[in-house]
XYZ file of C-alpha atoms in Angstrom:
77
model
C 6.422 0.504 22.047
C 2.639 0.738 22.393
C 0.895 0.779 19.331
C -2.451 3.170 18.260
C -4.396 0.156 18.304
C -2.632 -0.845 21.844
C -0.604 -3.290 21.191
C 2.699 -3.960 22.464
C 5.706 -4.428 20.087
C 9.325 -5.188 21.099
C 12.591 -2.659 20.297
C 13.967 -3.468 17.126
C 11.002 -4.933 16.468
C 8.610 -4.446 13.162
C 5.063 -5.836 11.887
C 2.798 -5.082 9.085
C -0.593 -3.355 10.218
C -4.232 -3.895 8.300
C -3.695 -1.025 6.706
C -0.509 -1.976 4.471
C 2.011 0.001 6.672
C 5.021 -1.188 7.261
C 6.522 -0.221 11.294
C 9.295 0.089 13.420
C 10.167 0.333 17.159
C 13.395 1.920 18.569
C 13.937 3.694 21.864
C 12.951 6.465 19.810
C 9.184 5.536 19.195
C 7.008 3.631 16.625
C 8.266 5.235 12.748
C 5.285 3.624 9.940
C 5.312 4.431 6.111
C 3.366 2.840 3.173
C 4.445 -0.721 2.091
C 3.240 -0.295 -1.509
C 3.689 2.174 -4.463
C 0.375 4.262 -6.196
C 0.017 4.720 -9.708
C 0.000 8.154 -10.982
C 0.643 8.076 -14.246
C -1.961 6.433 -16.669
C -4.836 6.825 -18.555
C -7.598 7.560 -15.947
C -9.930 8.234 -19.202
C -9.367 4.504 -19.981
C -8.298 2.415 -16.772
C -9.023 2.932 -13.309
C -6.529 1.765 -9.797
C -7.591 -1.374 -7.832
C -6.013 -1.741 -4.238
C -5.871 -5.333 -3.186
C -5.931 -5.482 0.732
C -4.597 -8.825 0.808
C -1.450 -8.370 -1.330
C -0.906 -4.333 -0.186
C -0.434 -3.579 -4.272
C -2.447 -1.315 -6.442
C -3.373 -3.073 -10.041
C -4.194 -0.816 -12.978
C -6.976 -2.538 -15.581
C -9.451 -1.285 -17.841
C -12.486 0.209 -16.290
C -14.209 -2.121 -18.749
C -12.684 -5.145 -18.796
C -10.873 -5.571 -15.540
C -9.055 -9.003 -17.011
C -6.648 -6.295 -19.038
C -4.151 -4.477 -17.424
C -3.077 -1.215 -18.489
C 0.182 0.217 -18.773
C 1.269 2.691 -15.324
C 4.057 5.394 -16.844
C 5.050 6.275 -13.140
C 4.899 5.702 -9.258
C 4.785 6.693 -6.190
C 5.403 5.606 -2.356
């Protein structure tokens, strides 16, 4: 399977891109969803999402003090 940044990946094969997708190769083709969940449920007033490249997870905190975390009601992904 050839990739859409061109490279080449075995059948039955599957890798993590940059951008926190997880992917797949069959005979089929390449099949990619999101590795991580989003919060969707919290108080947006209050807190504010932080997406951390490194560890593909979202972290909720207060907008003001970003050492608290707040509490996320629901999720999705």
């Amino acid at each position: 399977c050839l990739d859409e940044e061109g490279k080449v990946h075995e059948f039955q094969s599957g890798w993590r891109t940059e951008d926190c997708n997880d992917c797949s190769c069959d005979r089929n083709g390449i099949q990619c969803c999101t590795s991580y969940v989003t919060p969707v449920n919290y108080d947006k007033e209050k807190c504010e999402s932080i997406f951390n490249k490194k560890t593909c997870s979202y972290k909720v905190v207060e907008k003001n003090d970003h050492s608290k975390e707040c509490p996320v009601h629901s999720w999705v992904g």
